[in-house]
Coordinates of N, CA, C and O in Angstrom, one line a residue:
X59 N 92.4 88.5 55.1 CA 93.5 88.9 54.3 C 94.8 88.5 55.0 O 95.8 88.2 54.3
X60 N 94.9 88.5 56.3 CA 96.1 88.1 57.0 C 96.4 86.6 56.7 O 97.6 86.2 56.8
X61 N 95.4 85.8 56.3 CA 95.6 84.4 56.0 C 96.5 84.1 54.8 O 97.0 83.0 54.6
X62 N 96.7 85.1 54.0 CA 97.6 84.9 52.8 C 99.0 84.7 53.2 O 99.8 84.1 52.4
X63 N 99.5 85.1 54.3 CA 100.9 85.0 54.7 C 101.3 83.6 54.9 O 102.5 83.3 54.8
X64 N 100.4 82.8 55.4 CA 100.8 81.4 55.8 C 101.1 80.5 54.6 O 101.7 79.4 54.7
X65 N 100.6 80.8 53.4 CA 100.7 79.9 52.2 C 102.1 79.7 51.8 O 103.0 80.6 51.8
X66 N 102.4 78.5 51.4 CA 103.7 78.1 50.8 C 103.8 78.5 49.4 O 104.8 78.9 48.9
X67 N 102.7 78.3 48.6 CA 102.6 78.7 47.2 C 102.0 80.1 47.1 O 100.8 80.2 47.5
X68 N 102.7 81.0 46.5 CA 102.2 82.4 46.4 C 102.5 82.9 45.0 O 103.6 83.0 44.6
X69 N 101.4 83.1 44.3 CA 101.6 83.6 42.9 C 100.3 84.4 42.6 O 99.3 84.3 43.3
X70 N 100.3 85.1 41.5 CA 99.1 85.9 41.1 C 97.9 85.1 40.9 O 96.8 85.5 41.3
X71 N 98.0 83.9 40.3 CA 96.8 83.1 40.0 C 96.2 82.7 41.3 O 95.0 82.8 41.5
X72 N 97.0 82.2 42.2 CA 96.5 81.7 43.5 C 95.9 82.9 44.3 O 94.8 82.8 44.9
X73 N 96.6 84.1 44.3 CA 96.1 85.3 45.0 C 94.7 85.7 44.4 O 93.8 86.0 45.2
X74 N 94.6 85.7 43.1 CA 93.3 86.1 42.5 C 92.2 85.1 42.8 O 91.0 85.5 43.1
X75 N 92.5 83.8 42.9 CA 91.5 82.8 43.3 C 91.0 83.0 44.7 O 89.8 83.0 45.0
X76 N 92.0 83.2 45.6 CA 91.6 83.4 47.0 C 90.8 84.7 47.2 O 89.9 84.7 48.0
X77 N 91.2 85.8 46.5 CA 90.4 87.0 46.6 C 89.0 86.8 46.0 O 88.0 87.4 46.6
X78 N 88.9 86.1 44.9 CA 87.5 85.8 44.4 C 86.7 85.0 45.4 O 85.5 85.3 45.5
X79 N 87.3 84.1 46.0 CA 86.6 83.3 47.0 C 86.1 84.2 48.2 O 85.0 84.1 48.7
X80 N 87.0 85.0 48.7 CA 86.6 86.0 49.8 C 85.5 86.9 49.3 O 84.6 87.2 50.1
X81 N 85.5 87.4 48.1 CA 84.5 88.2 47.6 C 83.2 87.5 47.5 O 82.1 88.0 47.9
X82 N 83.2 86.3 47.1 CA 82.0 85.5 47.0 C 81.3 85.2 48.3 O 80.1 85.2 48.5
X83 N 82.2 85.0 49.4 CA 81.7 84.7 50.7 C 81.3 86.0 51.5 O 80.8 86.0 52.6
X84 N 81.6 87.2 50.8 CA 81.3 88.4 51.5 C 82.3 88.8 52.6 O 82.0 89.5 53.5
X85 N 83.5 88.2 52.6 CA 84.5 88.4 53.6 C 85.6 89.3 53.2 O 86.6 89.5 53.9
X86 N 85.5 90.0 52.1 CA 86.5 90.9 51.6 C 86.2 92.3 52.1 O 85.2 92.8 51.9
X87 N 87.2 92.8 52.9 CA 86.9 94.2 53.5 C 86.7 95.2 52.4 O 87.4 95.2 51.4
X88 N 85.9 96.2 52.7 CA 85.6 97.3 51.7 C 86.7 98.3 51.9 O 87.3 98.5 53.0
X89 N 87.0 98.9 50.8 CA 88.0 100.0 50.8 C 87.2 101.3 51.1 O 86.0 101.4 50.9
X90 N 87.9 102.4 51.5 CA 87.2 103.6 51.8 C 88.1 104.7 51.3 O 89.3 104.8 51.7
X91 N 87.6 105.6 50.5 CA 88.3 106.8 50.1 C 87.8 108.0 50.8 O 86.6 108.2 50.8
X92 N 88.6 108.7 51.5 CA 88.2 109.8 52.3 C 87.6 110.9 51.4 O 88.1 111.1 50.3
X93 N 86.6 111.6 51.8 CA 86.0 112.7 51.1 C 87.1 113.9 51.0 O 88.0 113.9 51.8
X94 N 86.9 114.7 50.0 CA 87.9 115.8 49.8 C 88.1 116.6 51.0 O 89.3 117.0 51.3
X95 N 87.1 116.9 51.8 CA 87.3 117.8 53.0 C 88.3 117.0 54.0 O 89.2 117.7 54.6
X96 N 88.1 115.8 54.2 CA 89.0 115.0 55.1 C 90.4 114.9 54.5 O 91.4 115.1 55.3
X97 N 90.5 114.7 53.2 CA 91.8 114.7 52.6 C 92.6 116.0 52.8 O 93.8 116.0 53.1
X98 N 91.9 117.1 52.7 CA 92.5 118.4 52.9 C 93.0 118.6 54.3 O 94.1 119.1 54.6
X99 N 92.2 118.2 55.3 CA 92.6 118.2 56.7 C 93.8 117.3 56.9 O 94.8 117.7 57.6
X100 N 93.8 116.2 56.4 CA 95.0 115.3 56.5 C 96.3 115.9 55.9 O 97.3 115.8 56.5
X101 N 96.1 116.6 54.8 CA 97.2 117.2 54.1 C 97.8 118.3 55.0 O 99.0 118.5 55.1
X102 N 96.9 119.1 55.6 CA 97.3 120.2 56.5 C 98.1 119.6 57.7 O 99.2 120.1 58.1
X103 N 97.6 118.5 58.3 CA 98.3 117.9 59.5 C 99.6 117.3 59.0 O 100.6 117.5 59.7
X104 N 99.6 116.7 57.9 CA 100.9 116.1 57.4 C 101.9 117.2 57.2 O 103.1 117.0 57.5
X105 N 101.5 118.3 56.5 CA 102.5 119.4 56.3 C 103.0 120.0 57.6 O 104.1 120.2 57.7
X106 N 102.0 120.2 58.5 CA 102.4 120.8 59.8 C 103.3 119.9 60.6 O 104.3 120.4 61.2
X107 N 103.1 118.6 60.5 CA 103.9 117.7 61.3 C 105.3 117.6 60.7 O 106.3 117.3 61.4
X108 N 105.5 117.8 59.4 CA 106.8 117.6 58.8 C 107.6 118.9 58.9 O 108.8 118.9 58.6
X109 N 107.1 120.0 59.4 CA 107.8 121.3 59.5 C 108.7 121.3 60.7 O 108.5 120.7 61.7

């Protein structure tokens, strides 16, 4: 993903092509959505830290 920064030509078509290539090669990192319990704990810490 960091390799996208070096390109001189940057547009949606080129980005989509590069992402599709990474997906085909199995090199696209997976996203992770925290489970509800973890999100609740994060919210508590965030609220407490901002007080």
